[in-house]
PDB file of C-alpha atoms in Angstrom:
ATOM      1  CA  MET A   1      -0.680  30.399  -5.771  1.00 34.00           C
ATOM      2  CA  SER A   2       2.211  31.171  -3.458  1.00 39.00           C
ATOM      3  CA  ALA A   3       4.285  34.265  -4.080  1.00 46.00           C
ATOM      4  CA  PRO A   4       7.460  33.620  -6.095  1.00 49.00           C
ATOM      5  CA  GLY A   5      10.196  32.288  -3.865  1.00 59.00           C
ATOM      6  CA  LYS A   6       7.874  31.687  -0.920  1.00 74.00           C
ATOM      7  CA  ARG A   7       8.114  28.188   0.531  1.00 82.00           C
ATOM      8  CA  ARG A   8       5.223  26.361   2.159  1.00 90.00           C
ATOM      9  CA  GLU A   9       5.814  24.721   5.503  1.00 95.00           C
ATOM     10  CA  LYS A  10       4.829  21.056   5.535  1.00 97.00           C
ATOM     11  CA  ARG A  11       5.512  20.283   9.164  1.00 98.00           C
ATOM     12  CA  ILE A  12       2.401  19.060  10.982  1.00 98.00           C
ATOM     13  CA  ALA A  13       1.719  17.801  14.493  1.00 96.00           C
ATOM     14  CA  ALA A  14       1.377  14.088  15.169  1.00 92.00           C
ATOM     15  CA  LYS A  15      -2.371  14.422  15.821  1.00 91.00           C
ATOM     16  CA  ASP A  16      -2.763  16.164  12.471  1.00 96.00           C
ATOM     17  CA  ALA A  17      -0.913  13.315  10.754  1.00 96.00           C
ATOM     18  CA  GLY A  18      -3.640  10.980  11.959  1.00 95.00           C
ATOM     19  CA  ALA A  19      -6.293  13.328  10.610  1.00 96.00           C
ATOM     20  CA  LEU A  20      -4.518  13.502   7.240  1.00 98.00           C
ATOM     21  CA  ILE A  21      -4.348   9.708   7.041  1.00 98.00           C
ATOM     22  CA  ALA A  22      -8.052   9.562   7.875  1.00 97.00           C
ATOM     23  CA  ARG A  23      -8.895  11.986   5.050  1.00 97.00           C
ATOM     24  CA  THR A  24      -6.610  10.329   2.520  1.00 98.00           C
ATOM     25  CA  LEU A  25      -6.846   6.570   3.074  1.00 98.00           C
ATOM     26  CA  ALA A  26     -10.167   4.768   2.672  1.00 98.00           C
ATOM     27  CA  ASP A  27     -11.024   1.100   3.068  1.00 98.00           C
ATOM     28  CA  GLY A  28      -9.721  -0.879   0.094  1.00 98.00           C
ATOM     29  CA  ASP A  29      -7.090   1.672  -0.942  1.00 99.00           C
ATOM     30  CA  LEU A  30      -3.494   0.887  -1.938  1.00 99.00           C
ATOM     31  CA  LEU A  31      -1.112   1.824   0.885  1.00 99.00           C
ATOM     32  CA  ALA A  32       2.663   2.036   0.378  1.00 99.00           C
ATOM     33  CA  ILE A  33       5.029   1.629   3.315  1.00 98.00           C
ATOM     34  CA  GLY A  34       8.660   2.695   3.191  1.00 97.00           C
ATOM     35  CA  GLY A  35      11.770   1.294   4.805  1.00 96.00           C
ATOM     36  CA  LEU A  36      13.484  -2.036   4.268  1.00 95.00           C
ATOM     37  CA  PHE A  37      12.956  -5.159   6.385  1.00 95.00           C
ATOM     38  CA  LYS A  38      13.677  -3.988   9.971  1.00 96.00           C
ATOM     39  CA  GLN A  39      15.056  -0.556   9.123  1.00 96.00           C
ATOM     40  CA  GLY A  40      13.187   2.710   8.758  1.00 96.00           C
ATOM     41  CA  ARG A  41       9.631   1.384   8.813  1.00 97.00           C
ATOM     42  CA  PRO A  42       7.141   4.166   9.728  1.00 98.00           C
ATOM     43  CA  LEU A  43       5.575   2.279  12.627  1.00 98.00           C
ATOM     44  CA  ALA A  44       4.127   5.303  14.431  1.00 98.00           C
ATOM     45  CA  LEU A  45       2.150   6.142  11.286  1.00 98.00           C
ATOM     46  CA  VAL A  46       1.240   2.500  10.677  1.00 98.00           C
ATOM     47  CA  ARG A  47      -0.228   2.290  14.176  1.00 98.00           C
ATOM     48  CA  GLU A  48      -2.387   5.293  13.288  1.00 97.00           C
ATOM     49  CA  VAL A  49      -3.814   3.355  10.335  1.00 98.00           C
ATOM     50  CA  ILE A  50      -4.734   0.540  12.722  1.00 98.00           C
ATOM     51  CA  ARG A  51      -6.299   2.949  15.225  1.00 97.00           C
ATOM     52  CA  LEU A  52      -8.444   4.363  12.431  1.00 97.00           C
ATOM     53  CA  GLY A  53      -9.802   0.871  11.803  1.00 97.00           C
ATOM     54  CA  ARG A  54      -9.104   0.787   8.080  1.00 98.00           C
ATOM     55  CA  LYS A  55     -10.076  -2.474   6.370  1.00 98.00           C
ATOM     56  CA  LYS A  56      -9.424  -4.385   3.138  1.00 98.00           C
ATOM     57  CA  LEU A  57      -6.267  -2.423   2.362  1.00 99.00           C
ATOM     58  CA  LYS A  58      -3.894  -3.406  -0.418  1.00 99.00           C
ATOM     59  CA  LEU A  59      -0.227  -3.165   0.569  1.00 98.00           C
ATOM     60  CA  VAL A  60       2.896  -2.416  -1.422  1.00 98.00           C
ATOM     61  CA  SER A  61       6.351  -1.705  -0.054  1.00 96.00           C
ATOM     62  CA  SER A  62      10.014  -1.837  -0.812  1.00 91.00           C
ATOM     63  CA  PRO A  63      11.062  -5.338  -1.888  1.00 90.00           C
ATOM     64  CA  GLY A  64      11.658  -6.247   1.776  1.00 93.00           C
ATOM     65  CA  SER A  65       8.961  -5.866   4.446  1.00 96.00           C
ATOM     66  CA  GLY A  66       8.051  -7.527   7.715  1.00 97.00           C
ATOM     67  CA  PHE A  67       6.898  -6.455  11.179  1.00 98.00           C
ATOM     68  CA  ASP A  68       4.626  -3.585  10.130  1.00 98.00           C
ATOM     69  CA  VAL A  69       2.880  -5.693   7.487  1.00 98.00           C
ATOM     70  CA  ASP A  70       2.357  -8.508   9.979  1.00 98.00           C
ATOM     71  CA  LEU A  71       0.944  -6.084  12.543  1.00 98.00           C
ATOM     72  CA  LEU A  72      -1.517  -4.635  10.024  1.00 99.00           C
ATOM     73  CA  ILE A  73      -2.668  -8.141   9.106  1.00 98.00           C
ATOM     74  CA  ALA A  74      -2.994  -9.179  12.757  1.00 98.00           C
ATOM     75  CA  ALA A  75      -5.154  -6.096  13.317  1.00 98.00           C
ATOM     76  CA  GLY A  76      -7.465  -7.079  10.442  1.00 98.00           C
ATOM     77  CA  CYS A  77      -6.599  -4.184   8.134  1.00 98.00           C
ATOM     78  CA  VAL A  78      -5.380  -6.029   5.013  1.00 99.00           C
ATOM     79  CA  ALA A  79      -7.028  -7.863   2.121  1.00 98.00           C
ATOM     80  CA  GLU A  80      -4.223  -8.082  -0.471  1.00 98.00           C
ATOM     81  CA  THR A  81      -0.444  -7.769  -0.567  1.00 98.00           C
ATOM     82  CA  PHE A  82       1.903  -6.995  -3.442  1.00 98.00           C
ATOM     83  CA  LEU A  83       5.114  -7.763  -1.567  1.00 98.00           C
ATOM     84  CA  PRO A  84       8.134  -9.734  -2.821  1.00 96.00           C
ATOM     85  CA  ALA A  85       9.283 -10.585   0.717  1.00 96.00           C
ATOM     86  CA  VAL A  86       7.485 -10.529   4.065  1.00 97.00           C
ATOM     87  CA  THR A  87       9.799 -11.759   6.791  1.00 97.00           C
ATOM     88  CA  LEU A  88      11.196 -11.070  10.241  1.00 97.00           C
ATOM     89  CA  GLU A  89      14.518 -12.294   8.788  1.00 94.00           C
ATOM     90  CA  ASP A  90      15.165 -14.808  11.568  1.00 92.00           C
ATOM     91  CA  ARG A  91      11.665 -16.280  11.353  1.00 95.00           C
ATOM     92  CA  MET A  92       8.492 -16.110   9.289  1.00 96.00           C
ATOM     93  CA  CYS A  93       5.827 -13.440   9.836  1.00 98.00           C
ATOM     94  CA  PRO A  94       3.167 -15.397  11.744  1.00 98.00           C
ATOM     95  CA  ALA A  95       0.052 -13.316  11.042  1.00 98.00           C
ATOM     96  CA  PHE A  96       0.934 -13.022   7.355  1.00 98.00           C
ATOM     97  CA  ARG A  97       1.504 -16.772   7.093  1.00 98.00           C
ATOM     98  CA  GLY A  98      -1.686 -17.620   8.944  1.00 98.00           C
ATOM     99  CA  ALA A  99      -3.851 -15.223   6.939  1.00 98.00           C
ATOM    100  CA  VAL A 100      -2.503 -16.439   3.591  1.00 98.00           C
ATOM    101  CA  GLU A 101      -2.920 -20.090   4.571  1.00 97.00           C
ATOM    102  CA  ALA A 102      -6.477 -19.395   5.737  1.00 97.00           C
ATOM    103  CA  GLY A 103      -7.297 -17.442   2.580  1.00 97.00           C
ATOM    104  CA  THR A 104      -8.269 -14.257   4.423  1.00 98.00           C
ATOM    105  CA  VAL A 105      -5.423 -12.323   2.761  1.00 98.00           C
ATOM    106  CA  THR A 106      -4.420 -12.709  -0.891  1.00 98.00           C
ATOM    107  CA  ALA A 107      -0.637 -12.594  -1.295  1.00 98.00           C
ATOM    108  CA  HIS A 108      -0.012 -11.874  -4.961  1.00 97.00           C
ATOM    109  CA  CYS A 109       3.028 -13.555  -6.482  1.00 95.00           C
ATOM    110  CA  VAL A 110       5.256 -10.605  -7.321  1.00 96.00           C
ATOM    111  CA  ASP A 111       8.997 -10.139  -7.568  1.00 95.00           C
ATOM    112  CA  ALA A 112      11.196  -7.160  -6.697  1.00 95.00           C
ATOM    113  CA  LEU A 113      11.590  -6.110 -10.324  1.00 95.00           C
ATOM    114  CA  SER A 114       7.851  -5.789 -10.912  1.00 96.00           C
ATOM    115  CA  ILE A 115       7.438  -3.622  -7.800  1.00 97.00           C
ATOM    116  CA  VAL A 116      10.400  -1.369  -8.556  1.00 96.00           C
ATOM    117  CA  GLY A 117       9.373  -1.164 -12.216  1.00 97.00           C
ATOM    118  CA  GLY A 118       5.755  -0.408 -11.319  1.00 98.00           C
ATOM    119  CA  LEU A 119       6.746   2.369  -8.932  1.00 98.00           C
ATOM    120  CA  LEU A 120       9.150   3.758 -11.541  1.00 97.00           C
ATOM    121  CA  ALA A 121       6.378   3.841 -14.142  1.00 98.00           C
ATOM    122  CA  ALA A 122       4.076   5.742 -11.788  1.00 98.00           C
ATOM    123  CA  ALA A 123       6.892   8.098 -10.821  1.00 97.00           C
ATOM    124  CA  ASN A 124       7.470   8.875 -14.499  1.00 97.00           C
ATOM    125  CA  GLY A 125       3.766   9.291 -15.213  1.00 97.00           C
ATOM    126  CA  VAL A 126       3.489   6.406 -17.679  1.00 98.00           C
ATOM    127  CA  PRO A 127       1.156   3.367 -17.517  1.00 98.00           C
ATOM    128  CA  PHE A 128       3.835   0.675 -17.554  1.00 98.00           C
ATOM    129  CA  GLN A 129       7.558  -0.047 -17.471  1.00 97.00           C
ATOM    130  CA  PRO A 130       9.071  -2.324 -20.171  1.00 96.00           C
ATOM    131  CA  VAL A 131      11.239  -5.148 -18.845  1.00 93.00           C
ATOM    132  CA  ALA A 132      13.318  -7.689 -20.769  1.00 91.00           C
ATOM    133  CA  ALA A 133      14.633  -9.664 -17.787  1.00 91.00           C
ATOM    134  CA  TRP A 134      11.631 -11.988 -17.470  1.00 92.00           C
ATOM    135  CA  LYS A 135      12.270 -13.711 -20.786  1.00 90.00           C
ATOM    136  CA  GLY A 136      12.526 -17.440 -20.253  1.00 89.00           C
ATOM    137  CA  SER A 137      11.157 -17.306 -16.713  1.00 90.00           C
ATOM    138  CA  ASP A 138       7.821 -18.309 -15.191  1.00 91.00           C
ATOM    139  CA  VAL A 139       7.320 -14.910 -13.522  1.00 89.00           C
ATOM    140  CA  PRO A 140       4.815 -13.644 -16.140  1.00 91.00           C
ATOM    141  CA  LYS A 141       2.639 -16.732 -15.633  1.00 92.00           C
ATOM    142  CA  HIS A 142       1.917 -15.918 -12.004  1.00 93.00           C
ATOM    143  CA  ASN A 143       2.532 -12.183 -11.534  1.00 95.00           C
ATOM    144  CA  PRO A 144      -0.676 -10.119 -11.927  1.00 95.00           C
ATOM    145  CA  LEU A 145       1.329  -6.960 -12.560  1.00 97.00           C
ATOM    146  CA  VAL A 146       3.065  -8.338 -15.666  1.00 97.00           C
ATOM    147  CA  ALA A 147       1.823  -8.617 -19.259  1.00 96.00           C
ATOM    148  CA  PRO A 148       3.509  -9.334 -22.637  1.00 96.00           C
ATOM    149  CA  ILE A 149       4.063  -6.430 -25.022  1.00 96.00           C
ATOM    150  CA  THR A 150       5.691  -5.882 -28.403  1.00 96.00           C
ATOM    151  CA  CYS A 151       8.216  -3.110 -28.895  1.00 95.00           C
ATOM    152  CA  PRO A 152       6.692  -0.616 -31.380  1.00 95.00           C
ATOM    153  CA  PHE A 153      10.131   0.177 -32.809  1.00 97.00           C
ATOM    154  CA  THR A 154      11.794  -3.220 -33.217  1.00 96.00           C
ATOM    155  CA  GLY A 155       8.965  -5.733 -32.879  1.00 96.00           C
ATOM    156  CA  GLU A 156      10.834  -7.427 -30.037  1.00 95.00           C
ATOM    157  CA  ALA A 157       8.708  -9.426 -27.608  1.00 95.00           C
ATOM    158  CA  LEU A 158       9.020  -7.914 -24.138  1.00 96.00           C
ATOM    159  CA  TYR A 159       7.112  -7.748 -20.893  1.00 96.00           C
ATOM    160  CA  ALA A 160       5.695  -4.774 -19.027  1.00 97.00           C
ATOM    161  CA  THR A 161       4.865  -4.189 -15.386  1.00 97.00           C
ATOM    162  CA  ARG A 162       1.907  -1.925 -14.766  1.00 97.00           C
ATOM    163  CA  ALA A 163       2.303   1.378 -12.942  1.00 98.00           C
ATOM    164  CA  ILE A 164       1.818   1.209  -9.173  1.00 98.00           C
ATOM    165  CA  ARG A 165       0.307   4.427  -7.836  1.00 98.00           C
ATOM    166  CA  PRO A 166      -0.429   4.201  -4.109  1.00 99.00           C
ATOM    167  CA  LYS A 167      -3.196   6.320  -2.670  1.00 99.00           C
ATOM    168  CA  LEU A 168      -1.010   7.062   0.345  1.00 99.00           C
ATOM    169  CA  ALA A 169       2.651   6.517   1.174  1.00 99.00           C
ATOM    170  CA  LEU A 170       3.983   6.391   4.723  1.00 99.00           C
ATOM    171  CA  LEU A 171       7.748   6.828   5.042  1.00 98.00           C
ATOM    172  CA  HIS A 172      10.264   7.284   7.849  1.00 98.00           C
ATOM    173  CA  ALA A 173      13.635   9.007   7.791  1.00 98.00           C
ATOM    174  CA  GLN A 174      16.047  10.391  10.326  1.00 98.00           C
ATOM    175  CA  GLU A 175      15.794  14.105   9.506  1.00 98.00           C
ATOM    176  CA  ALA A 176      13.846  16.717   7.570  1.00 98.00           C
ATOM    177  CA  ASP A 177      13.309  20.441   7.674  1.00 98.00           C
ATOM    178  CA  ALA A 178       9.920  22.068   8.188  1.00 98.00           C
ATOM    179  CA  TYR A 179       9.495  22.400   4.425  1.00 98.00           C
ATOM    180  CA  GLY A 180       9.643  18.639   3.864  1.00 98.00           C
ATOM    181  CA  ASN A 181      13.193  18.195   2.566  1.00 98.00           C
ATOM    182  CA  VAL A 182      14.066  14.723   3.850  1.00 98.00           C
ATOM    183  CA  ARG A 183      17.411  13.177   4.765  1.00 97.00           C
ATOM    184  CA  HIS A 184      18.039   9.456   5.186  1.00 97.00           C
ATOM    185  CA  LEU A 185      21.310   9.349   7.108  1.00 95.00           C
ATOM    186  CA  ALA A 186      22.222   5.731   6.450  1.00 85.00           C
ATOM    187  CA  THR A 187      19.359   3.448   5.469  1.00 72.00           C
ATOM    188  CA  MET A 188      18.796   2.319   1.891  1.00 77.00           C
ATOM    189  CA  THR A 189      16.806   5.022   0.105  1.00 91.00           C
ATOM    190  CA  TYR A 190      16.002   3.916  -3.452  1.00 92.00           C
ATOM    191  CA  ALA A 191      12.607   2.404  -2.666  1.00 94.00           C
ATOM    192  CA  ASP A 192      11.539   5.316  -0.460  1.00 97.00           C
ATOM    193  CA  GLN A 193      12.492   7.715  -3.241  1.00 97.00           C
ATOM    194  CA  LEU A 194      10.439   5.801  -5.806  1.00 97.00           C
ATOM    195  CA  ILE A 195       7.472   5.474  -3.460  1.00 98.00           C
ATOM    196  CA  ALA A 196       7.541   9.206  -2.745  1.00 98.00           C
ATOM    197  CA  ARG A 197       7.483  10.001  -6.454  1.00 98.00           C
ATOM    198  CA  ALA A 198       4.797   7.425  -7.256  1.00 98.00           C
ATOM    199  CA  ALA A 199       2.207   8.014  -4.523  1.00 98.00           C
ATOM    200  CA  GLU A 200      -0.672  10.464  -4.595  1.00 98.00           C
ATOM    201  CA  THR A 201      -0.053  11.622  -1.004  1.00 98.00           C
ATOM    202  CA  VAL A 202       3.179  11.260   0.980  1.00 99.00           C
ATOM    203  CA  ILE A 203       3.548  11.578   4.754  1.00 99.00           C
ATOM    204  CA  VAL A 204       7.035  11.288   6.245  1.00 99.00           C
ATOM    205  CA  SER A 205       7.773  10.774   9.928  1.00 98.00           C
ATOM    206  CA  VAL A 206      11.239  11.808  11.064  1.00 98.00           C
ATOM    207  CA  ASP A 207      13.128  11.385  14.297  1.00 98.00           C
ATOM    208  CA  ARG A 208      13.988  15.060  14.327  1.00 98.00           C
ATOM    209  CA  ILE A 209      13.286  18.301  12.490  1.00 98.00           C
ATOM    210  CA  VAL A 210      16.419  20.275  11.630  1.00 98.00           C
ATOM    211  CA  PRO A 211      16.767  23.956  10.646  1.00 97.00           C
ATOM    212  CA  PRO A 212      16.477  24.682   6.902  1.00 96.00           C
ATOM    213  CA  ASP A 213      20.000  26.103   6.945  1.00 96.00           C
ATOM    214  CA  GLU A 214      21.358  22.627   7.704  1.00 95.00           C
ATOM    215  CA  ILE A 215      19.630  21.233   4.622  1.00 95.00           C
ATOM    216  CA  ILE A 216      20.837  24.113   2.465  1.00 96.00           C
ATOM    217  CA  ALA A 217      24.401  23.738   3.731  1.00 96.00           C
ATOM    218  CA  ARG A 218      24.591  20.086   2.597  1.00 95.00           C
ATOM    219  CA  PRO A 219      22.160  19.772  -0.315  1.00 94.00           C
ATOM    220  CA  ARG A 220      23.610  16.479  -1.578  1.00 94.00           C
ATOM    221  CA  GLU A 221      22.366  14.764   1.591  1.00 95.00           C
ATOM    222  CA  THR A 222      18.721  15.485   0.766  1.00 97.00           C
ATOM    223  CA  SER A 223      17.300  12.106  -0.219  1.00 97.00           C
ATOM    224  CA  ILE A 224      13.712  13.224  -0.950  1.00 98.00           C
ATOM    225  CA  PRO A 225      13.119  16.886  -1.875  1.00 97.00           C
ATOM    226  CA  CYS A 226      10.089  18.735  -0.595  1.00 97.00           C
ATOM    227  CA  ILE A 227       8.252  18.677  -3.934  1.00 97.00           C
ATOM    228  CA  TYR A 228       7.432  14.992  -3.324  1.00 98.00           C
ATOM    229  CA  VAL A 229       6.323  15.412   0.304  1.00 98.00           C
ATOM    230  CA  ASP A 230       2.856  16.480   1.425  1.00 98.00           C
ATOM    231  CA  ALA A 231       3.491  16.441   5.166  1.00 98.00           C
ATOM    232  CA  VAL A 232       6.367  15.835   7.550  1.00 99.00           C
ATOM    233  CA  VAL A 233       5.871  15.041  11.221  1.00 98.00           C
ATOM    234  CA  GLU A 234       8.486  14.860  13.949  1.00 98.00           C
ATOM    235  CA  ILE A 235       8.047  11.620  15.897  1.00 98.00           C
ATOM    236  CA  PRO A 236      11.109  10.650  17.957  1.00 97.00           C
ATOM    237  CA  TYR A 237      11.682   6.900  17.666  1.00 97.00           C
ATOM    238  CA  GLY A 238       8.922   6.840  15.053  1.00 97.00           C
ATOM    239  CA  ALA A 239      10.354   3.688  13.455  1.00 97.00           C
ATOM    240  CA  HIS A 240      10.416   1.659  16.697  1.00 98.00           C
ATOM    241  CA  PRO A 241      10.617  -1.283  17.044  1.00 98.00           C
ATOM    242  CA  THR A 242      12.436  -1.275  13.700  1.00 98.00           C
ATOM    243  CA  GLY A 243      15.694   0.634  13.615  1.00 97.00           C
ATOM    244  CA  SER A 244      16.551   4.105  12.396  1.00 97.00           C
ATOM    245  CA  PHE A 245      20.289   3.790  11.938  1.00 96.00           C
ATOM    246  CA  PRO A 246      22.526   5.562  12.901  1.00 96.00           C
ATOM    247  CA  LEU A 247      20.219   6.988  15.588  1.00 97.00           C
ATOM    248  CA  TYR A 248      18.909   3.775  17.169  1.00 97.00           C
ATOM    249  CA  SER A 249      19.023   0.040  16.567  1.00 97.00           C
ATOM    250  CA  ILE A 250      16.328  -2.571  16.002  1.00 98.00           C
ATOM    251  CA  ASP A 251      14.456  -3.607  19.144  1.00 97.00           C
ATOM    252  CA  GLU A 252      14.717  -7.320  18.498  1.00 97.00           C
ATOM    253  CA  ALA A 253      13.286  -8.279  21.887  1.00 96.00           C
ATOM    254  CA  TYR A 254      10.132  -6.231  21.253  1.00 97.00           C
ATOM    255  CA  ILE A 255       9.628  -7.791  17.826  1.00 98.00           C
ATOM    256  CA  GLU A 256      10.285 -11.280  19.205  1.00 98.00           C
ATOM    257  CA  HIS A 257       7.656 -10.819  21.919  1.00 97.00           C
ATOM    258  CA  TYR A 258       5.039  -9.819  19.349  1.00 98.00           C
ATOM    259  CA  ALA A 259       6.059 -12.661  17.023  1.00 98.00           C
ATOM    260  CA  ASP A 260       5.674 -15.235  19.808  1.00 98.00           C
ATOM    261  CA  LEU A 261       2.143 -13.983  20.503  1.00 98.00           C
ATOM    262  CA  ALA A 262       1.238 -14.005  16.806  1.00 98.00           C
ATOM    263  CA  GLU A 263       2.715 -17.465  16.245  1.00 98.00           C
ATOM    264  CA  ALA A 264       0.784 -18.895  19.176  1.00 98.00           C
ATOM    265  CA  ALA A 265      -2.386 -17.369  17.735  1.00 97.00           C
ATOM    266  CA  ARG A 266      -1.619 -18.873  14.324  1.00 97.00           C
ATOM    267  CA  ARG A 267      -1.177 -22.302  15.864  1.00 96.00           C
ATOM    268  CA  GLY A 268      -4.469 -21.985  17.722  1.00 94.00           C
ATOM    269  CA  ALA A 269      -3.067 -22.299  21.236  1.00 96.00           C
ATOM    270  CA  ASP A 270      -5.624 -21.910  24.025  1.00 95.00           C
ATOM    271  CA  GLY A 271      -6.363 -18.228  24.594  1.00 96.00           C
ATOM    272  CA  ALA A 272      -3.649 -17.123  22.158  1.00 96.00           C
ATOM    273  CA  ARG A 273      -5.909 -15.160  19.844  1.00 96.00           C
ATOM    274  CA  GLU A 274      -7.324 -13.279  22.802  1.00 97.00           C
ATOM    275  CA  ARG A 275      -3.817 -12.516  24.097  1.00 98.00           C
ATOM    276  CA  LEU A 276      -2.779 -11.181  20.681  1.00 98.00           C
ATOM    277  CA  ALA A 277      -5.929  -9.061  20.475  1.00 98.00           C
ATOM    278  CA  ASP A 278      -5.237  -7.722  23.976  1.00 98.00           C
ATOM    279  CA  TYR A 279      -1.665  -6.878  22.965  1.00 97.00           C
ATOM    280  CA  ILE A 280      -2.839  -4.936  19.900  1.00 98.00           C
ATOM    281  CA  ALA A 281      -5.481  -3.158  21.977  1.00 98.00           C
ATOM    282  CA  ALA A 282      -2.955  -2.122  24.629  1.00 97.00           C
ATOM    283  CA  HIS A 283       0.147  -1.382  22.553  1.00 96.00           C
ATOM    284  CA  VAL A 284      -1.361  -0.169  19.266  1.00 97.00           C
ATOM    285  CA  ARG A 285      -4.931   1.056  19.598  1.00 97.00           C
ATOM    286  CA  ALA A 286      -4.838   2.572  23.085  1.00 96.00           C
ATOM    287  CA  PRO A 287      -1.758   4.857  23.075  1.00 95.00           C
ATOM    288  CA  ALA A 288      -2.915   8.249  21.782  1.00 89.00           C
ATOM    289  CA  ARG A 289       0.613   9.703  21.747  1.00 94.00           C
ATOM    290  CA  GLN A 290       4.043   8.380  20.871  1.00 95.00           C
ATOM    291  CA  GLU A 291       5.099   9.052  24.455  1.00 95.00           C
ATOM    292  CA  ASP A 292       2.343   6.751  25.702  1.00 95.00           C
ATOM    293  CA  TYR A 293       3.415   4.018  23.286  1.00 96.00           C
ATOM    294  CA  LEU A 294       7.074   4.303  24.301  1.00 95.00           C
ATOM    295  CA  ALA A 295       6.159   4.129  27.987  1.00 94.00           C
ATOM    296  CA  LEU A 296       4.625   0.711  27.323  1.00 93.00           C
ATOM    297  CA  ALA A 297       7.906  -0.319  25.661  1.00 88.00           C
ATOM    298  CA  ASP A 298       9.936   0.508  28.804  1.00 85.00           C
ATOM    299  CA  GLY A 299      10.334   4.120  27.710  1.00 83.00           C
ATOM    300  CA  THR A 300      13.502   6.166  28.054  1.00 87.00           C
ATOM    301  CA  ALA A 301      15.836   3.457  29.325  1.00 91.00           C
ATOM    302  CA  ARG A 302      15.087   1.113  26.449  1.00 93.00           C
ATOM    303  CA  MET A 303      15.419   3.842  23.820  1.00 95.00           C
ATOM    304  CA  ARG A 304      18.744   4.958  25.275  1.00 96.00           C
ATOM    305  CA  ALA A 305      20.007   1.379  25.103  1.00 96.00           C
ATOM    306  CA  LEU A 306      19.032   1.188  21.421  1.00 97.00           C
ATOM    307  CA  GLU A 307      20.830   4.482  20.787  1.00 97.00           C
ATOM    308  CA  GLU A 308      23.964   3.189  22.494  1.00 97.00           C
ATOM    309  CA  GLU A 309      23.826  -0.019  20.483  1.00 97.00           C
ATOM    310  CA  ALA A 310      23.599   1.932  17.218  1.00 96.00           C
ATOM    311  CA  ALA A 311      26.481   4.172  18.246  1.00 96.00           C
ATOM    312  CA  SER A 312      28.669   1.146  18.921  1.00 94.00           C
ATOM    313  CA  LEU A 313      28.229  -0.345  15.448  1.00 87.00           C
TER     314      LEU A 313
END
């Protein structure tokens, strides 16, 4: 046990983050991914999962997910999803669509309330979360997380969503200190906070590590306290190609290029599957460091442009 008042550093190197994922996440486990749609998705950590070659994973996320989920499916890592929305917002996720249509991935019919309620139950250490809102709807007929219950106090007929306890959670935020106190500077935080409390192991990538004194000086800005974080790793532009506002914007052109490749593969165009596999090999599996990955994405100039775009908003 640590001496009273002594804090444990949770900062680790990027290479050690990969080793921690390897020790924590096995084939078939439930993986939670933070962020919302195209903001704050922990893509540097997600790419590590792909490089490790994990298979048959089950995925849960905030109610809105997209590029990272599609990339994991395209790389052959996923068997089941518990995701209310999987979208690139301006178009469908091609690999997700193709895998579900082909039956190689099971997309469970879940809504946002069952995911938030399930994470809340796990965060509170209880097996389920009672919900009244599904009365009169067809959600319970199709949602595998939902079951009818009777209130033990009033006899009222209710529904419950089972606790969702991910084996591993991967999150991204803008800042943290070396002790794992995390700050989201602008992006929506409620789902990341629930995921951090619900998961067995939590790894957070951040764009920058700040001195502990900065965290102490503005304690209200801490979105996830260190007690819920197992490791924090500094990875500049670790959410790319999704955004990390207010530091940098979404790289829409990068996402669009991937989506075109994945859509062509879904449609069965000549050589398209090979081109998508080559893309994943070159841009995901091959780069051993974040610097190597960014160099393939036009490096410094492109990142500076995304920073300038975010600053102008």
